[in-house]
Short mmCIF file of C-alpha atoms in Angstrom, two decimals:
data_model
loop_
_atom_site.label_atom_id
_atom_site.label_comp_id
_atom_site.label_asym_id
_atom_site.label_seq_id
_atom_site.Cartn_x
_atom_site.Cartn_y
_atom_site.Cartn_z
CA UNK A 1 24.93 48.95 39.63
CA UNK A 2 26.09 47.84 36.80
CA UNK A 3 26.54 44.44 36.39
CA UNK A 4 28.21 42.18 33.53
CA UNK A 5 27.54 37.86 32.67
CA UNK A 6 30.72 36.22 31.70
CA UNK A 7 30.08 32.06 31.17
CA UNK A 8 32.58 30.50 33.57
CA UNK A 9 35.97 30.17 31.60
CA UNK A 10 35.39 32.81 28.79
CA UNK A 11 38.16 34.59 28.73
CA UNK A 12 37.42 38.91 28.96
CA UNK A 13 36.78 40.20 25.40
CA UNK A 14 39.97 42.92 24.05
CA UNK A 15 41.47 42.98 27.79
CA UNK A 16 38.96 44.23 29.48
CA UNK A 17 38.27 44.71 32.90
CA UNK A 18 39.53 42.35 35.34
CA UNK A 19 37.14 39.02 36.00
CA UNK A 20 36.90 37.29 38.92
CA UNK A 21 35.28 34.03 38.54
CA UNK A 22 32.58 32.66 40.63
CA UNK A 23 30.66 29.11 41.06
CA UNK A 24 27.07 30.34 38.83
CA UNK A 25 27.23 30.50 35.55
CA UNK A 26 28.97 34.03 35.65
CA UNK A 27 31.60 36.53 36.23
CA UNK A 28 31.33 40.43 37.87
CA UNK A 29 32.67 43.21 36.61
CA UNK A 30 34.38 45.61 38.93
CA UNK A 31 32.18 48.98 37.70
CA UNK A 32 30.12 49.62 34.98
CA UNK A 33 31.38 49.80 31.32
CA UNK A 34 30.65 50.81 28.44
CA UNK A 35 28.83 48.93 26.36
CA UNK A 36 30.41 49.36 23.03
CA UNK A 37 32.63 48.21 24.56
CA UNK A 38 30.88 44.64 23.61
CA UNK A 39 31.18 42.17 20.14
CA UNK A 40 27.27 42.98 18.85
CA UNK A 41 27.59 38.67 18.72
CA UNK A 42 28.65 37.71 21.99
CA UNK A 43 27.12 34.43 22.97
CA UNK A 44 25.76 33.59 26.74
CA UNK A 45 25.63 29.39 26.60
CA UNK A 46 22.62 30.80 28.58
CA UNK A 47 20.09 30.33 26.16
CA UNK A 48 18.66 26.97 24.97
CA UNK A 49 18.32 26.76 21.46
CA UNK A 50 14.63 24.97 19.97
CA UNK A 51 14.66 21.89 19.54
CA UNK A 52 11.65 18.87 19.65
CA UNK A 53 12.25 17.42 23.10
CA UNK A 54 11.76 20.89 24.16
CA UNK A 55 8.63 20.53 27.36
CA UNK A 56 6.34 23.73 26.04
CA UNK A 57 4.13 22.81 22.75
CA UNK A 58 3.99 25.76 19.52
CA UNK A 59 1.67 25.62 17.68
CA UNK A 60 -0.08 27.68 14.28
CA UNK A 61 -2.62 28.41 13.28
CA UNK A 62 -3.13 30.67 10.38
CA UNK A 63 -6.23 32.24 9.67
CA UNK A 64 -6.65 32.35 5.21
CA UNK A 65 -8.07 34.67 3.34
CA UNK A 66 -7.83 37.52 6.71
CA UNK A 67 -8.85 40.70 5.72
CA UNK A 68 -7.97 44.47 7.00
CA UNK A 69 -7.73 44.24 10.93
CA UNK A 70 -8.55 40.09 11.40
CA UNK A 71 -6.28 37.71 13.30
CA UNK A 72 -3.92 35.79 11.48
CA UNK A 73 -2.09 33.57 13.31
CA UNK A 74 -2.47 32.39 16.45
CA UNK A 75 0.71 30.58 18.72
CA UNK A 76 -0.01 29.00 21.22
CA UNK A 77 3.37 29.60 23.79
CA UNK A 78 1.84 28.30 26.69
CA UNK A 79 3.91 27.24 30.36
CA UNK A 80 2.66 31.03 31.01
CA UNK A 81 0.26 33.64 30.68
CA UNK A 82 2.01 36.07 28.27
CA UNK A 83 3.15 39.89 29.50
CA UNK A 84 4.70 41.01 27.38
CA UNK A 85 5.85 41.38 24.03
CA UNK A 86 7.60 43.17 21.37
CA UNK A 87 8.70 42.94 17.50
CA UNK A 88 12.76 41.99 17.32
CA UNK A 89 12.65 42.30 14.05
CA UNK A 90 9.46 41.29 12.04
CA UNK A 91 9.78 37.92 11.79
CA UNK A 92 11.52 37.61 14.47
CA UNK A 93 9.37 38.46 17.99
CA UNK A 94 10.11 37.84 21.94
CA UNK A 95 7.86 36.64 24.66
CA UNK A 96 7.91 36.85 27.55
CA UNK A 97 5.90 35.68 31.81
CA UNK A 98 6.49 33.98 34.80
CA UNK A 99 8.58 32.46 36.27
CA UNK A 100 11.54 34.32 33.84
CA UNK A 101 9.56 33.08 30.64
CA UNK A 102 11.85 34.91 27.34
CA UNK A 103 11.39 33.10 24.43
CA UNK A 104 12.04 34.02 21.21
CA UNK A 105 8.97 32.99 18.02
CA UNK A 106 9.74 33.74 13.92
CA UNK A 107 6.51 34.55 13.73
CA UNK A 108 5.29 33.37 10.94
CA UNK A 109 6.59 30.17 10.89
CA UNK A 110 5.85 29.56 14.81
CA UNK A 111 8.92 28.06 15.32
CA UNK A 112 10.11 28.63 18.52
CA UNK A 113 13.53 29.12 17.90
CA UNK A 114 14.89 29.67 21.32
CA UNK A 115 14.03 29.57 25.27
CA UNK A 116 16.49 32.05 26.95
CA UNK A 117 17.39 30.82 30.33
CA UNK A 118 19.19 33.49 32.60
CA UNK A 119 15.84 35.13 34.56
CA UNK A 120 13.24 33.98 37.30
CA UNK A 121 12.03 37.12 38.72
CA UNK A 122 7.75 37.08 36.25
CA UNK A 123 9.04 38.91 33.51
CA UNK A 124 6.94 41.59 33.57
CA UNK A 125 7.35 43.90 30.05
CA UNK A 126 10.05 45.03 27.96
CA UNK A 127 11.41 47.38 25.43
CA UNK A 128 13.11 47.46 21.90
CA UNK A 129 16.51 49.99 21.44
CA UNK A 130 15.70 51.48 18.29
CA UNK A 131 19.70 52.23 17.71
CA UNK A 132 21.75 49.28 18.72
CA UNK A 133 20.14 46.17 16.71
CA UNK A 134 19.28 43.31 18.73
CA UNK A 135 19.30 45.19 21.92
CA UNK A 136 16.53 44.78 24.72
CA UNK A 137 15.22 44.76 28.42
CA UNK A 138 13.36 43.52 30.42
CA UNK A 139 11.00 43.99 33.13
CA UNK A 140 10.50 42.11 36.25
CA UNK A 141 8.79 41.44 40.02
CA UNK A 142 11.79 41.40 42.15
CA UNK A 143 12.82 44.89 41.20
CA UNK A 144 15.63 44.03 38.50
CA UNK A 145 16.20 45.62 35.22
CA UNK A 146 17.75 43.24 32.88
CA UNK A 147 19.60 43.95 29.19
CA UNK A 148 19.87 41.47 26.47
CA UNK A 149 21.41 41.00 22.82
CA UNK A 150 20.56 37.75 20.38
CA UNK A 151 23.79 36.69 18.24
CA UNK A 152 22.85 38.19 14.34
CA UNK A 153 19.30 39.73 15.03
CA UNK A 154 18.72 40.67 12.11
CA UNK A 155 18.72 36.81 10.22
CA UNK A 156 18.27 35.00 13.03
CA UNK A 157 17.99 31.27 13.57
CA UNK A 158 16.95 28.08 15.67
CA UNK A 159 19.84 27.76 18.32
CA UNK A 160 22.44 30.63 18.10
CA UNK A 161 21.83 32.23 21.82
CA UNK A 162 20.97 35.60 23.79
CA UNK A 163 23.09 37.15 26.00
CA UNK A 164 22.58 38.36 29.26
CA UNK A 165 24.89 41.59 29.51
CA UNK A 166 23.99 43.57 32.12
CA UNK A 167 21.74 44.75 34.85
CA UNK A 168 20.64 47.59 36.34
CA UNK A 169 20.20 47.99 39.96
CA UNK A 170 18.27 51.19 42.01
CA UNK A 171 14.90 50.65 41.83
CA UNK A 172 13.09 49.45 45.33
CA UNK A 173 10.20 47.00 44.25
CA UNK A 174 8.25 45.49 41.04
CA UNK A 175 9.64 47.15 37.44
CA UNK A 176 6.86 48.08 35.62
CA UNK A 177 7.54 50.26 32.67
CA UNK A 178 10.11 50.76 30.18
CA UNK A 179 10.94 52.67 27.30
CA UNK A 180 14.39 53.57 25.06
CA UNK A 181 14.59 57.46 24.54
CA UNK A 182 14.21 57.40 19.94
CA UNK A 183 18.18 56.83 19.53
CA UNK A 184 18.77 53.76 22.08
CA UNK A 185 21.09 55.37 24.42
CA UNK A 186 18.50 56.35 27.29
CA UNK A 187 16.24 54.75 29.49
CA UNK A 188 13.51 55.10 31.43
CA UNK A 189 11.99 52.46 34.31
CA UNK A 190 9.14 52.85 36.70
CA UNK A 191 8.41 51.70 39.82
CA UNK A 192 5.85 50.31 42.04
CA UNK A 193 8.02 52.17 45.03
CA UNK A 194 6.59 54.60 43.41
CA UNK A 195 9.79 55.95 41.26
CA UNK A 196 10.26 56.51 37.55
CA UNK A 197 14.75 56.84 36.44
CA UNK A 198 16.92 56.96 33.32
CA UNK A 199 19.62 54.76 33.15
CA UNK A 200 22.52 55.82 30.51
CA UNK A 201 21.81 52.74 28.17
CA UNK A 202 25.95 52.53 27.93
CA UNK A 203 27.46 54.38 31.15
CA UNK A 204 25.29 51.51 32.93
CA UNK A 205 24.63 54.60 35.35
CA UNK A 206 21.73 55.79 36.98
CA UNK A 207 21.22 59.83 35.60
CA UNK A 208 17.99 60.68 37.48
CA UNK A 209 15.64 59.23 39.71
CA UNK A 210 12.10 61.31 39.62
CA UNK A 211 9.97 61.43 42.01
CA UNK A 212 6.48 63.39 42.44
CA UNK A 213 3.89 59.95 42.17
CA UNK A 214 3.15 59.14 45.89
CA UNK A 215 1.29 55.37 44.61
CA UNK A 216 2.25 52.56 42.09
CA UNK A 217 3.53 53.91 38.96
CA UNK A 218 2.27 51.37 36.08
CA UNK A 219 3.39 53.27 32.51
CA UNK A 220 6.73 55.73 31.95
CA UNK A 221 7.35 57.29 28.18
CA UNK A 222 9.45 59.03 26.27
CA UNK A 223 7.45 61.07 23.96
CA UNK A 224 7.73 60.50 20.65
CA UNK A 225 9.96 64.04 19.19
CA UNK A 226 12.25 63.08 22.88
CA UNK A 227 11.10 66.43 24.11
CA UNK A 228 9.72 65.05 27.18
CA UNK A 229 8.61 62.15 29.01
CA UNK A 230 5.02 60.83 30.76
CA UNK A 231 3.90 58.42 32.90
CA UNK A 232 0.69 57.48 35.19
CA UNK A 233 -0.24 55.40 37.32
CA UNK A 234 -2.09 54.60 40.91
CA UNK A 235 -1.98 58.60 42.78
CA UNK A 236 -4.35 58.74 39.14
CA UNK A 237 -2.55 60.99 37.94
CA UNK A 238 -0.14 61.70 34.89
CA UNK A 239 2.94 63.49 35.16
CA UNK A 240 4.75 64.81 32.39
CA UNK A 241 8.94 65.25 33.60
CA UNK A 242 11.84 66.71 31.80
CA UNK A 243 14.12 63.99 31.91
CA UNK A 244 17.43 66.32 30.56
CA UNK A 245 16.66 67.20 34.58
CA UNK A 246 14.73 65.05 36.24
CA UNK A 247 11.96 67.77 36.81
CA UNK A 248 8.53 67.96 37.04
CA UNK A 249 6.70 69.80 34.08
CA UNK A 250 3.00 68.63 34.49
CA UNK A 251 0.55 67.12 36.52
CA UNK A 252 -3.29 66.65 36.32
CA UNK A 253 -6.04 63.75 37.63
CA UNK A 254 -8.31 63.49 35.27
CA UNK A 255 -8.77 59.59 35.52
CA UNK A 256 -11.53 58.15 38.28
CA UNK A 257 -9.23 55.04 37.99
CA UNK A 258 -5.27 54.08 38.36
CA UNK A 259 -3.45 54.73 35.06
CA UNK A 260 -2.42 51.78 33.05
CA UNK A 261 -0.53 53.08 29.76
CA UNK A 262 0.56 55.90 28.46
CA UNK A 263 1.74 57.98 25.32
CA UNK A 264 2.36 61.42 23.91
CA UNK A 265 2.30 62.47 19.69
CA UNK A 266 3.55 63.29 17.34
CA UNK A 267 3.02 66.60 17.52
CA UNK A 268 4.12 66.78 20.94
CA UNK A 269 0.50 67.91 22.39
CA UNK A 270 -1.28 65.68 22.59
CA UNK A 271 -1.04 62.60 25.59
CA UNK A 272 -3.35 59.43 25.23
CA UNK A 273 -3.61 57.36 28.20
CA UNK A 274 -5.90 54.58 29.39
CA UNK A 275 -6.11 51.95 32.74
CA UNK A 276 -8.36 50.83 34.67
CA UNK A 277 -11.62 52.79 33.40
CA UNK A 278 -11.35 51.19 30.33
CA UNK A 279 -11.33 53.13 26.71
CA UNK A 280 -8.88 55.28 26.60
CA UNK A 281 -8.51 59.79 27.12
CA UNK A 282 -6.34 62.02 24.83
CA UNK A 283 -5.37 65.49 26.51
CA UNK A 284 -3.49 68.61 25.50
CA UNK A 285 -0.50 68.67 27.82
CA UNK A 286 -0.61 71.95 27.96
CA UNK A 287 -3.57 73.13 28.93
CA UNK A 288 -4.37 69.45 30.37
CA UNK A 289 -7.96 69.69 29.44
CA UNK A 290 -9.47 66.28 27.34
CA UNK A 291 -9.61 66.47 23.21
CA UNK A 292 -11.45 63.02 22.82
CA UNK A 293 -12.71 60.32 24.76
CA UNK A 294 -12.53 56.80 22.42
CA UNK A 295 -15.58 55.01 24.22
CA UNK A 296 -14.75 50.48 24.46
CA UNK A 297 -16.16 48.40 27.11
CA UNK A 298 -16.15 49.87 30.29
CA UNK A 299 -13.18 46.40 31.70
CA UNK A 300 -9.69 47.98 32.33
CA UNK A 301 -8.04 48.65 28.91
CA UNK A 302 -3.98 47.84 29.49
CA UNK A 303 -2.27 49.64 26.43
CA UNK A 304 -3.21 52.06 24.39
CA UNK A 305 -0.69 53.84 20.48
CA UNK A 306 -1.20 56.44 18.32
CA UNK A 307 -0.58 54.55 15.26
CA UNK A 308 2.27 55.95 13.56
CA UNK A 309 -0.26 58.00 10.76
CA UNK A 310 -1.71 59.85 13.91
CA UNK A 311 -4.87 58.81 12.71
CA UNK A 312 -6.21 55.85 14.91
CA UNK A 313 -6.30 55.38 18.21
CA UNK A 314 -5.91 51.26 19.02
CA UNK A 315 -6.20 49.43 22.69
CA UNK A 316 -6.64 46.15 23.92
CA UNK A 317 -7.93 45.14 27.42
CA UNK A 318 -9.92 42.70 29.79
CA UNK A 319 -12.56 42.57 27.76
CA UNK A 320 -9.97 40.50 24.53
CA UNK A 321 -10.51 42.88 22.37
CA UNK A 322 -8.21 44.43 20.41
CA UNK A 323 -9.83 48.41 18.56
CA UNK A 324 -8.78 50.87 16.53
CA UNK A 325 -10.60 54.51 16.58
CA UNK A 326 -10.26 57.13 14.79
CA UNK A 327 -8.84 59.47 16.45
CA UNK A 328 -10.30 62.99 15.24
CA UNK A 329 -14.09 61.74 16.30
CA UNK A 330 -13.74 59.11 18.18
CA UNK A 331 -16.36 56.91 16.26
CA UNK A 332 -15.26 52.73 16.77
CA UNK A 333 -13.40 52.06 13.38
CA UNK A 334 -12.55 48.42 14.09
CA UNK A 335 -13.16 45.71 16.34
CA UNK A 336 -10.70 42.90 16.66
CA UNK A 337 -10.88 39.48 18.19
CA UNK A 338 -8.96 36.21 18.52
CA UNK A 339 -7.47 36.17 22.29
CA UNK A 340 -10.18 34.11 25.18
CA UNK A 341 -8.23 35.61 27.85
CA UNK A 342 -7.16 39.96 28.70
CA UNK A 343 -4.59 41.21 26.11
CA UNK A 344 -1.68 42.34 28.46
CA UNK A 345 0.29 43.83 25.60
CA UNK A 346 1.55 44.88 21.52
CA UNK A 347 4.27 46.02 19.77
CA UNK A 348 3.25 47.15 15.99
CA UNK A 349 5.51 46.15 13.08
CA UNK A 350 4.73 47.34 9.74
CA UNK A 351 1.16 46.91 9.15
CA UNK A 352 1.47 43.71 11.28
CA UNK A 353 -0.10 43.93 15.66
CA UNK A 354 1.77 41.27 18.16
CA UNK A 355 -0.33 41.16 21.13
CA UNK A 356 0.27 38.71 24.04
CA UNK A 357 -2.40 37.37 26.51
CA UNK A 358 -3.40 35.73 29.93
CA UNK A 359 -4.93 32.92 27.14
CA UNK A 360 -0.63 32.34 26.51
CA UNK A 361 -0.98 32.37 23.78
CA UNK A 362 0.50 35.42 21.21
CA UNK A 363 -1.91 37.03 18.17
CA UNK A 364 -0.50 38.23 15.48
CA UNK A 365 -2.58 40.71 13.25
CA UNK A 366 -2.59 42.63 10.55
CA UNK A 367 -3.81 46.25 10.69
CA UNK A 368 -6.42 48.39 8.82
CA UNK A 369 -5.22 49.91 6.88
CA UNK A 370 -6.24 53.60 8.01
CA UNK A 371 -3.79 52.22 11.51
CA UNK A 372 -0.94 50.53 9.26
CA UNK A 373 0.16 53.28 7.09
CA UNK A 374 4.19 54.27 7.92
CA UNK A 375 4.02 52.42 10.62
CA UNK A 376 7.86 51.43 11.96
CA UNK A 377 9.43 48.74 14.48
CA UNK A 378 10.75 51.41 16.54
CA UNK A 379 7.57 53.94 16.51
CA UNK A 380 5.69 52.71 19.89
CA UNK A 381 5.99 49.11 22.15
CA UNK A 382 3.61 49.03 25.19
CA UNK A 383 2.55 46.74 27.39
CA UNK A 384 1.03 46.16 30.54
CA UNK A 385 1.88 43.15 32.39
CA UNK A 386 0.62 41.59 36.20
CA UNK A 387 0.03 38.43 37.67
CA UNK A 388 -3.34 38.00 38.68
CA UNK A 389 -2.27 35.62 42.17
CA UNK A 390 -1.27 38.79 43.27
CA UNK A 391 -4.75 40.84 43.28
CA UNK A 392 -4.42 41.14 47.47
CA UNK A 393 -0.86 42.32 47.10
CA UNK A 394 -1.91 45.23 45.02
CA UNK A 395 -5.72 46.45 45.67
CA UNK A 396 -5.81 47.66 41.65
CA UNK A 397 -5.58 44.00 40.32
CA UNK A 398 -9.40 42.48 41.15
CA UNK A 399 -8.77 40.39 37.73
CA UNK A 400 -10.41 36.39 38.44
CA UNK A 401 -9.48 33.62 36.70
CA UNK A 402 -7.25 35.92 33.96
CA UNK A 403 -9.59 38.64 33.91
CA UNK A 404 -11.44 38.23 30.60
CA UNK A 405 -14.37 37.36 28.63
CA UNK A 406 -14.81 33.87 26.94
#
């Protein structure tokens, strides 16, 4: 089900479908409509521009003379542990967390661009559309998936608004994973309802529901070449899918604990997984055998990914650290320190890494040369977000006081 949201009194754009006005701050269209029908710079009015009276403290601490692989800036967002973060551009970033927290910042200056309203449920993940300027989605613990567009996204200025374009409805429980395919036409999501769903972004329809996992699914990603999709979850299984047909083409259970992160390699033959066991594992997807292991802290890894040049593996997790390994021999290239709480998510743009943490801050890092070479904005976006207060509801969440190491 697709719902387009508009302000009361705003006329339909371009002769769009008939709308009826409610007493809420939005109206509903009858049935799904192509996203192309909406102007790219549509306003929403549901966002708050940054101003001096905003309750959230925003600070930026620069580390002078930082070397490669070091923290360049910390941005104290406040208000919530930050479950997800993304680069919208090399300068503009988003941060999301509890209670529908969604804020946009200029990561280089530390300025708050916008506090976006509209969602009230805890944000668990986000994904940026690689082909559609300013389009991104967020996933939430109320089973909702929200699609947003930021006006004038290439040159974002304070006061400009982010519009909620639509919602995808179909999952029955929390939605933890989201990923756009390479051309941005499809969106893959996964949920604690044990399923994955494939969405046609333009039409707003569910194309396939993937079944095969027997417990919660926390990670879902397209392979870099769009050939297949990967997923992992609480049943300890990693699954490979023909996403065009909606069928399983591989399944293996080499993990002994919950899988929180999956990532396909550029060669189409390997994938990277990580989770409650800590570290990360490289697999041959054709034989389902281990190729290499990356040993770090025994504490859980929340996200793991390849550098774009495929020569390094990057991971973050419960021990507050970002680690970089040599992909080939598994040796540690760099251990990056700066957060004081568990790191839930990370995203790459150029030679910079963005991280979000339980400590309510964003980290802005310069990657080691081995990990930064030839990395593109749209290349990698891995997240893991959760509400630590829900440990009783989800047994795999064993976080105490944020789970980090002081």
